[in-house]
Amino acid sequence: MAEQLSGLADDRALLGRTSTAERVSDILRSRIAEGYFPPGTRLSEDSIGGALGVSRNTLRESFRLLTHERLLVHELNRGVFVRVLTVEDVEDIYRTRRLVECAVVRGLGEPPYALDGPAEAVEEGLRAVREGDWKGLGTANIHFHRELVALAGSERTDELMRSVFAELRLAFHVVDDPRRLHEPYLARNQQILRALEAGDRSEAEKLLAVYLEDSLERVVEVYRRRVGEDG
């Protein structure tokens, strides 16, 4: 925890003069997504509030916001914990992903498309593979799909999926073999990107739908086994 709090203290400067519960939530959401606070971790108000230099009330409001986003859970007389997802949670996350991501690609309109974001995410994934950084590859994969969603140009959709992708990371953090989980999907990201570069959004949507179906099956298989072993 000392190392985690030291890293969190570095984020204090991000708060600036306009320290708010929303900005604290942004910091904690990012830290949870990055695995600094793994599923099941108890979050200490005193330690985190001290690291960020915010009041107890501000921190409690940020906890409340993240609980609403299903990233945290409050347990009576025990405190606030990073949520541990169920298999049903994972299935629902992927159901939401299919509904949103496929709809975004389907509704892109006429090419050419602004694909700098997805292309950079693919390059990020390739760098992670070269460095053997398999958790980094998982992050790059999520960045690719976040950039796909951003093609819709909708702040509300971006905000919705930001929470969904953060929840997805909670499931990834439970998995003990990130290479096996993430490596097969880099090539699929490249296929989707090539289809969009060619202006074929119909093909891109088909590739994406199969991708999400296969990914769900793989994640649920590994997640159910790991959670069962821990239980």
PDB file of C-alpha atoms in Angstrom:
ATOM      1  CA  MET A   1       0.000   0.000   0.000  1.00  0.00           C
ATOM      2  CA  ALA A   2       2.893   2.402   0.708  1.00  0.00           C
ATOM      3  CA  GLU A   3       4.044   2.194  -2.919  1.00  0.00           C
ATOM      4  CA  GLN A   4       0.494   2.698  -4.171  1.00  0.00           C
ATOM      5  CA  LEU A   5       0.016   5.778  -1.980  1.00  0.00           C
ATOM      6  CA  SER A   6       3.361   7.195  -3.089  1.00  0.00           C
ATOM      7  CA  GLY A   7       2.234   6.992  -6.709  1.00  0.00           C
ATOM      8  CA  LEU A   8      -1.114   8.494  -5.782  1.00  0.00           C
ATOM      9  CA  ALA A   9       0.605  11.433  -4.079  1.00  0.00           C
ATOM     10  CA  ASP A  10       2.215  12.223  -7.444  1.00  0.00           C
ATOM     11  CA  ASP A  11      -1.306  12.838  -8.790  1.00  0.00           C
ATOM     12  CA  ARG A  12      -1.929  15.566  -6.239  1.00  0.00           C
ATOM     13  CA  ALA A  13      -0.645  18.209  -8.640  1.00  0.00           C
ATOM     14  CA  LEU A  14      -3.420  17.263 -11.087  1.00  0.00           C
ATOM     15  CA  LEU A  15      -6.003  18.666  -8.715  1.00  0.00           C
ATOM     16  CA  GLY A  16      -4.734  22.234  -9.013  1.00  0.00           C
ATOM     17  CA  ARG A  17      -6.843  24.957  -7.495  1.00  0.00           C
ATOM     18  CA  THR A  18     -10.165  23.437  -8.470  1.00  0.00           C
ATOM     19  CA  SER A  19     -10.080  20.334  -6.312  1.00  0.00           C
ATOM     20  CA  THR A  20     -13.428  18.610  -6.705  1.00  0.00           C
ATOM     21  CA  ALA A  21     -14.892  15.180  -6.088  1.00  0.00           C
ATOM     22  CA  GLU A  22     -15.174  14.703  -9.847  1.00  0.00           C
ATOM     23  CA  ARG A  23     -11.471  15.303 -10.392  1.00  0.00           C
ATOM     24  CA  VAL A  24     -10.565  13.040  -7.479  1.00  0.00           C
ATOM     25  CA  SER A  25     -12.831  10.420  -9.047  1.00  0.00           C
ATOM     26  CA  ASP A  26     -10.986  10.779 -12.359  1.00  0.00           C
ATOM     27  CA  ILE A  27      -7.668  10.105 -10.618  1.00  0.00           C
ATOM     28  CA  LEU A  28      -8.943   7.124  -8.634  1.00  0.00           C
ATOM     29  CA  ARG A  29     -10.732   5.688 -11.673  1.00  0.00           C
ATOM     30  CA  SER A  30      -7.495   5.798 -13.651  1.00  0.00           C
ATOM     31  CA  ARG A  31      -5.521   4.240 -10.805  1.00  0.00           C
ATOM     32  CA  ILE A  32      -8.075   1.439 -10.419  1.00  0.00           C
ATOM     33  CA  ALA A  33      -8.017   0.816 -14.180  1.00  0.00           C
ATOM     34  CA  GLU A  34      -4.212   0.669 -14.131  1.00  0.00           C
ATOM     35  CA  GLY A  35      -4.254  -1.911 -11.353  1.00  0.00           C
ATOM     36  CA  TYR A  36      -2.790   0.219  -8.570  1.00  0.00           C
ATOM     37  CA  PHE A  37      -5.780  -0.796  -6.466  1.00  0.00           C
ATOM     38  CA  PRO A  38      -6.678  -4.381  -7.478  1.00  0.00           C
ATOM     39  CA  PRO A  39     -10.156  -5.876  -6.969  1.00  0.00           C
ATOM     40  CA  GLY A  40     -10.873  -6.490  -3.297  1.00  0.00           C
ATOM     41  CA  THR A  41      -8.539  -3.728  -2.043  1.00  0.00           C
ATOM     42  CA  ARG A  42      -9.869  -1.684   0.888  1.00  0.00           C
ATOM     43  CA  LEU A  43      -9.479   2.058   0.250  1.00  0.00           C
ATOM     44  CA  SER A  44      -8.430   4.009   3.333  1.00  0.00           C
ATOM     45  CA  GLU A  45      -9.980   7.459   3.589  1.00  0.00           C
ATOM     46  CA  ASP A  46      -7.143   8.765   5.762  1.00  0.00           C
ATOM     47  CA  SER A  47      -4.325   7.428   3.578  1.00  0.00           C
ATOM     48  CA  ILE A  48      -5.808   8.396   0.213  1.00  0.00           C
ATOM     49  CA  GLY A  49      -7.104  11.737   1.460  1.00  0.00           C
ATOM     50  CA  GLY A  50      -3.656  12.514   2.850  1.00  0.00           C
ATOM     51  CA  ALA A  51      -1.896  11.463  -0.356  1.00  0.00           C
ATOM     52  CA  LEU A  52      -4.121  13.669  -2.486  1.00  0.00           C
ATOM     53  CA  GLY A  53      -4.475  16.466   0.060  1.00  0.00           C
ATOM     54  CA  VAL A  54      -8.281  16.528  -0.075  1.00  0.00           C
ATOM     55  CA  SER A  55     -10.916  16.671   2.619  1.00  0.00           C
ATOM     56  CA  ARG A  56     -12.725  13.640   3.954  1.00  0.00           C
ATOM     57  CA  ASN A  57     -16.013  14.964   2.544  1.00  0.00           C
ATOM     58  CA  THR A  58     -14.530  15.407  -0.933  1.00  0.00           C
ATOM     59  CA  LEU A  59     -13.073  11.914  -0.854  1.00  0.00           C
ATOM     60  CA  ARG A  60     -16.340  10.386   0.351  1.00  0.00           C
ATOM     61  CA  GLU A  61     -18.197  12.080  -2.493  1.00  0.00           C
ATOM     62  CA  SER A  62     -15.687  10.698  -4.989  1.00  0.00           C
ATOM     63  CA  PHE A  63     -16.154   7.239  -3.461  1.00  0.00           C
ATOM     64  CA  ARG A  64     -19.890   7.661  -3.878  1.00  0.00           C
ATOM     65  CA  LEU A  65     -19.490   8.563  -7.554  1.00  0.00           C
ATOM     66  CA  LEU A  66     -17.260   5.554  -8.220  1.00  0.00           C
ATOM     67  CA  THR A  67     -19.657   3.297  -6.346  1.00  0.00           C
ATOM     68  CA  HIS A  68     -22.393   4.532  -8.684  1.00  0.00           C
ATOM     69  CA  GLU A  69     -20.098   3.560 -11.587  1.00  0.00           C
ATOM     70  CA  ARG A  70     -19.815   0.071 -10.056  1.00  0.00           C
ATOM     71  CA  LEU A  71     -16.060   0.347  -9.533  1.00  0.00           C
ATOM     72  CA  LEU A  72     -16.277   0.482  -5.740  1.00  0.00           C
ATOM     73  CA  VAL A  73     -18.540  -1.146  -3.185  1.00  0.00           C
ATOM     74  CA  HIS A  74     -19.355   0.035   0.345  1.00  0.00           C
ATOM     75  CA  GLU A  75     -19.571  -2.717   2.941  1.00  0.00           C
ATOM     76  CA  LEU A  76     -21.334  -1.811   6.184  1.00  0.00           C
ATOM     77  CA  ASN A  77     -18.936  -1.460   9.129  1.00  0.00           C
ATOM     78  CA  ARG A  78     -16.009  -2.512   6.931  1.00  0.00           C
ATOM     79  CA  GLY A  79     -15.376   0.366   4.547  1.00  0.00           C
ATOM     80  CA  VAL A  80     -15.025   0.936   0.809  1.00  0.00           C
ATOM     81  CA  PHE A  81     -13.467  -1.699  -1.459  1.00  0.00           C
ATOM     82  CA  VAL A  82     -12.556  -2.019  -5.127  1.00  0.00           C
ATOM     83  CA  ARG A  83     -15.289  -4.186  -6.541  1.00  0.00           C
ATOM     84  CA  VAL A  84     -14.770  -7.840  -7.433  1.00  0.00           C
ATOM     85  CA  LEU A  85     -16.856  -8.620 -10.511  1.00  0.00           C
ATOM     86  CA  THR A  86     -19.030 -11.680 -10.954  1.00  0.00           C
ATOM     87  CA  VAL A  87     -19.235 -13.681 -14.181  1.00  0.00           C
ATOM     88  CA  GLU A  88     -22.659 -12.088 -14.725  1.00  0.00           C
ATOM     89  CA  ASP A  89     -21.022  -8.655 -14.485  1.00  0.00           C
ATOM     90  CA  VAL A  90     -18.505  -9.608 -17.168  1.00  0.00           C
ATOM     91  CA  GLU A  91     -21.253 -10.881 -19.452  1.00  0.00           C
ATOM     92  CA  ASP A  92     -23.193  -7.641 -18.995  1.00  0.00           C
ATOM     93  CA  ILE A  93     -20.106  -5.552 -19.755  1.00  0.00           C
ATOM     94  CA  TYR A  94     -19.685  -7.353 -23.069  1.00  0.00           C
ATOM     95  CA  ARG A  95     -23.400  -7.022 -23.826  1.00  0.00           C
ATOM     96  CA  THR A  96     -23.011  -3.256 -23.451  1.00  0.00           C
ATOM     97  CA  ARG A  97     -19.868  -3.265 -25.557  1.00  0.00           C
ATOM     98  CA  ARG A  98     -21.620  -5.048 -28.420  1.00  0.00           C
ATOM     99  CA  LEU A  99     -24.558  -2.657 -28.310  1.00  0.00           C
ATOM    100  CA  VAL A 100     -22.403   0.478 -28.312  1.00  0.00           C
ATOM    101  CA  GLU A 101     -19.260  -0.385 -30.278  1.00  0.00           C
ATOM    102  CA  CYS A 102     -21.047  -2.116 -33.149  1.00  0.00           C
ATOM    103  CA  ALA A 103     -23.579   0.714 -33.365  1.00  0.00           C
ATOM    104  CA  VAL A 104     -20.776   3.291 -33.537  1.00  0.00           C
ATOM    105  CA  VAL A 105     -19.060   1.489 -36.424  1.00  0.00           C
ATOM    106  CA  ARG A 106     -22.390   0.899 -38.197  1.00  0.00           C
ATOM    107  CA  GLY A 107     -23.245   4.608 -37.981  1.00  0.00           C
ATOM    108  CA  LEU A 108     -19.946   6.035 -39.187  1.00  0.00           C
ATOM    109  CA  GLY A 109     -21.337   7.388 -42.437  1.00  0.00           C
ATOM    110  CA  GLU A 110     -19.297   7.842 -45.568  1.00  0.00           C
ATOM    111  CA  PRO A 111     -15.486   7.402 -45.561  1.00  0.00           C
ATOM    112  CA  PRO A 112     -12.796   8.486 -45.110  1.00  0.00           C
ATOM    113  CA  TYR A 113     -12.777   8.190 -41.320  1.00  0.00           C
ATOM    114  CA  ALA A 114     -10.531   9.958 -38.814  1.00  0.00           C
ATOM    115  CA  LEU A 115      -8.510   6.928 -37.736  1.00  0.00           C
ATOM    116  CA  ASP A 116      -5.450   8.480 -36.084  1.00  0.00           C
ATOM    117  CA  GLY A 117      -6.637   7.368 -32.640  1.00  0.00           C
ATOM    118  CA  PRO A 118      -7.258   3.685 -33.472  1.00  0.00           C
ATOM    119  CA  ALA A 119      -4.041   3.567 -35.522  1.00  0.00           C
ATOM    120  CA  GLU A 120      -1.994   4.914 -32.613  1.00  0.00           C
ATOM    121  CA  ALA A 121      -3.588   2.356 -30.290  1.00  0.00           C
ATOM    122  CA  VAL A 122      -2.516  -0.434 -32.658  1.00  0.00           C
ATOM    123  CA  GLU A 123       1.038   0.956 -32.637  1.00  0.00           C
ATOM    124  CA  GLU A 124       0.884   1.072 -28.834  1.00  0.00           C
ATOM    125  CA  GLY A 125      -0.047  -2.614 -28.862  1.00  0.00           C
ATOM    126  CA  LEU A 126       2.806  -3.504 -31.202  1.00  0.00           C
ATOM    127  CA  ARG A 127       5.273  -1.696 -28.918  1.00  0.00           C
ATOM    128  CA  ALA A 128       3.917  -3.591 -25.908  1.00  0.00           C
ATOM    129  CA  VAL A 129       4.426  -6.921 -27.696  1.00  0.00           C
ATOM    130  CA  ARG A 130       8.009  -6.010 -28.625  1.00  0.00           C
ATOM    131  CA  GLU A 131       8.682  -5.187 -24.968  1.00  0.00           C
ATOM    132  CA  GLY A 132       6.886  -8.272 -23.638  1.00  0.00           C
ATOM    133  CA  ASP A 133       4.537  -5.987 -21.696  1.00  0.00           C
ATOM    134  CA  TRP A 134       1.365  -8.073 -21.730  1.00  0.00           C
ATOM    135  CA  LYS A 135      -0.593  -5.920 -19.295  1.00  0.00           C
ATOM    136  CA  GLY A 136       0.419  -2.958 -21.434  1.00  0.00           C
ATOM    137  CA  LEU A 137      -0.991  -4.821 -24.419  1.00  0.00           C
ATOM    138  CA  GLY A 138      -4.293  -5.186 -22.558  1.00  0.00           C
ATOM    139  CA  THR A 139      -4.279  -1.434 -21.988  1.00  0.00           C
ATOM    140  CA  ALA A 140      -3.533  -0.822 -25.680  1.00  0.00           C
ATOM    141  CA  ASN A 141      -6.425  -3.085 -26.681  1.00  0.00           C
ATOM    142  CA  ILE A 142      -8.793  -1.101 -24.494  1.00  0.00           C
ATOM    143  CA  HIS A 143      -7.405   2.140 -25.939  1.00  0.00           C
ATOM    144  CA  PHE A 144      -8.172   0.828 -29.437  1.00  0.00           C
ATOM    145  CA  HIS A 145     -11.802   0.189 -28.549  1.00  0.00           C
ATOM    146  CA  ARG A 146     -12.078   3.491 -26.697  1.00  0.00           C
ATOM    147  CA  GLU A 147     -10.851   5.237 -29.844  1.00  0.00           C
ATOM    148  CA  LEU A 148     -13.394   3.315 -31.923  1.00  0.00           C
ATOM    149  CA  VAL A 149     -16.135   4.641 -29.669  1.00  0.00           C
ATOM    150  CA  ALA A 150     -14.688   8.155 -29.955  1.00  0.00           C
ATOM    151  CA  LEU A 151     -15.332   8.042 -33.726  1.00  0.00           C
ATOM    152  CA  ALA A 152     -18.991   8.700 -32.884  1.00  0.00           C
ATOM    153  CA  GLY A 153     -18.053  12.177 -31.675  1.00  0.00           C
ATOM    154  CA  SER A 154     -20.367  11.848 -28.673  1.00  0.00           C
ATOM    155  CA  GLU A 155     -19.228  13.006 -25.232  1.00  0.00           C
ATOM    156  CA  ARG A 156     -22.076  11.077 -23.581  1.00  0.00           C
ATOM    157  CA  THR A 157     -21.096   7.834 -25.298  1.00  0.00           C
ATOM    158  CA  ASP A 158     -17.443   8.407 -24.396  1.00  0.00           C
ATOM    159  CA  GLU A 159     -18.407   8.933 -20.749  1.00  0.00           C
ATOM    160  CA  LEU A 160     -20.589   5.823 -20.663  1.00  0.00           C
ATOM    161  CA  MET A 161     -17.884   3.630 -22.148  1.00  0.00           C
ATOM    162  CA  ARG A 162     -15.152   5.107 -19.970  1.00  0.00           C
ATOM    163  CA  SER A 163     -16.885   3.495 -16.996  1.00  0.00           C
ATOM    164  CA  VAL A 164     -17.539   0.263 -18.888  1.00  0.00           C
ATOM    165  CA  PHE A 165     -13.871  -0.066 -19.885  1.00  0.00           C
ATOM    166  CA  ALA A 166     -12.769   0.698 -16.325  1.00  0.00           C
ATOM    167  CA  GLU A 167     -15.027  -2.116 -15.108  1.00  0.00           C
ATOM    168  CA  LEU A 168     -13.556  -4.410 -17.752  1.00  0.00           C
ATOM    169  CA  ARG A 169     -10.103  -3.754 -16.340  1.00  0.00           C
ATOM    170  CA  LEU A 170     -11.312  -5.084 -12.986  1.00  0.00           C
ATOM    171  CA  ALA A 171     -11.899  -8.436 -14.681  1.00  0.00           C
ATOM    172  CA  PHE A 172      -8.515  -8.316 -16.442  1.00  0.00           C
ATOM    173  CA  HIS A 173      -6.706  -7.759 -13.130  1.00  0.00           C
ATOM    174  CA  VAL A 174      -8.007 -11.096 -11.819  1.00  0.00           C
ATOM    175  CA  VAL A 175      -6.566 -13.020 -14.781  1.00  0.00           C
ATOM    176  CA  ASP A 176      -3.130 -14.546 -14.164  1.00  0.00           C
ATOM    177  CA  ASP A 177      -2.026 -15.012 -17.809  1.00  0.00           C
ATOM    178  CA  PRO A 178      -2.411 -11.636 -19.559  1.00  0.00           C
ATOM    179  CA  ARG A 179      -0.410 -12.710 -22.608  1.00  0.00           C
ATOM    180  CA  ARG A 180      -2.784 -15.569 -23.414  1.00  0.00           C
ATOM    181  CA  LEU A 181      -5.726 -13.293 -22.800  1.00  0.00           C
ATOM    182  CA  HIS A 182      -4.652 -10.263 -24.848  1.00  0.00           C
ATOM    183  CA  GLU A 183      -2.163 -11.290 -27.538  1.00  0.00           C
ATOM    184  CA  PRO A 184      -4.624 -12.876 -30.023  1.00  0.00           C
ATOM    185  CA  TYR A 185      -6.639  -9.666 -30.284  1.00  0.00           C
ATOM    186  CA  LEU A 186      -3.913  -7.340 -31.518  1.00  0.00           C
ATOM    187  CA  ALA A 187      -4.124  -8.888 -34.993  1.00  0.00           C
ATOM    188  CA  ARG A 188      -7.912  -8.514 -34.872  1.00  0.00           C
ATOM    189  CA  ASN A 189      -7.553  -4.826 -34.024  1.00  0.00           C
ATOM    190  CA  GLN A 190      -5.351  -4.494 -37.098  1.00  0.00           C
ATOM    191  CA  GLN A 191      -7.979  -6.223 -39.266  1.00  0.00           C
ATOM    192  CA  ILE A 192     -10.708  -3.874 -38.038  1.00  0.00           C
ATOM    193  CA  LEU A 193      -8.447  -0.885 -38.661  1.00  0.00           C
ATOM    194  CA  ARG A 194      -7.661  -2.039 -42.208  1.00  0.00           C
ATOM    195  CA  ALA A 195     -11.357  -2.488 -42.970  1.00  0.00           C
ATOM    196  CA  LEU A 196     -12.071   1.053 -41.788  1.00  0.00           C
ATOM    197  CA  GLU A 197      -9.105   2.440 -43.719  1.00  0.00           C
ATOM    198  CA  ALA A 198     -10.630   0.804 -46.800  1.00  0.00           C
ATOM    199  CA  GLY A 199     -13.949   2.496 -45.996  1.00  0.00           C
ATOM    200  CA  ASP A 200     -15.712  -0.839 -45.405  1.00  0.00           C
ATOM    201  CA  ARG A 201     -17.620  -0.202 -42.180  1.00  0.00           C
ATOM    202  CA  SER A 202     -19.855  -3.240 -42.788  1.00  0.00           C
ATOM    203  CA  GLU A 203     -16.839  -5.570 -42.770  1.00  0.00           C
ATOM    204  CA  ALA A 204     -15.409  -3.747 -39.763  1.00  0.00           C
ATOM    205  CA  GLU A 205     -18.658  -4.263 -37.853  1.00  0.00           C
ATOM    206  CA  LYS A 206     -18.697  -7.987 -38.683  1.00  0.00           C
ATOM    207  CA  LEU A 207     -15.093  -8.360 -37.521  1.00  0.00           C
ATOM    208  CA  LEU A 208     -15.874  -6.428 -34.358  1.00  0.00           C
ATOM    209  CA  ALA A 209     -18.952  -8.501 -33.514  1.00  0.00           C
ATOM    210  CA  VAL A 210     -17.020 -11.779 -33.826  1.00  0.00           C
ATOM    211  CA  TYR A 211     -14.117 -10.263 -31.865  1.00  0.00           C
ATOM    212  CA  LEU A 212     -16.381  -9.358 -28.951  1.00  0.00           C
ATOM    213  CA  GLU A 213     -18.117 -12.734 -28.966  1.00  0.00           C
ATOM    214  CA  ASP A 214     -14.808 -14.608 -28.899  1.00  0.00           C
ATOM    215  CA  SER A 215     -13.317 -12.266 -26.307  1.00  0.00           C
ATOM    216  CA  LEU A 216     -16.303 -12.732 -24.004  1.00  0.00           C
ATOM    217  CA  GLU A 217     -15.979 -16.495 -24.231  1.00  0.00           C
ATOM    218  CA  ARG A 218     -12.248 -16.348 -23.460  1.00  0.00           C
ATOM    219  CA  VAL A 219     -12.557 -13.878 -20.578  1.00  0.00           C
ATOM    220  CA  VAL A 220     -15.457 -15.735 -18.946  1.00  0.00           C
ATOM    221  CA  GLU A 221     -13.617 -19.071 -19.250  1.00  0.00           C
ATOM    222  CA  VAL A 222     -10.481 -17.735 -17.575  1.00  0.00           C
ATOM    223  CA  TYR A 223     -12.357 -15.556 -15.092  1.00  0.00           C
ATOM    224  CA  ARG A 224     -14.675 -18.338 -13.927  1.00  0.00           C
ATOM    225  CA  ARG A 225     -11.711 -20.662 -13.399  1.00  0.00           C
ATOM    226  CA  ARG A 226      -9.677 -18.068 -11.496  1.00  0.00           C
ATOM    227  CA  VAL A 227     -12.523 -16.842  -9.296  1.00  0.00           C
ATOM    228  CA  GLY A 228     -13.467 -20.454  -8.598  1.00  0.00           C
ATOM    229  CA  GLU A 229      -9.895 -21.214  -7.542  1.00  0.00           C
ATOM    230  CA  ASP A 230      -9.753 -18.160  -5.273  1.00  0.00           C
ATOM    231  CA  GLY A 231     -13.105 -19.086  -3.755  1.00  0.00           C
TER     232      GLY A 231
END
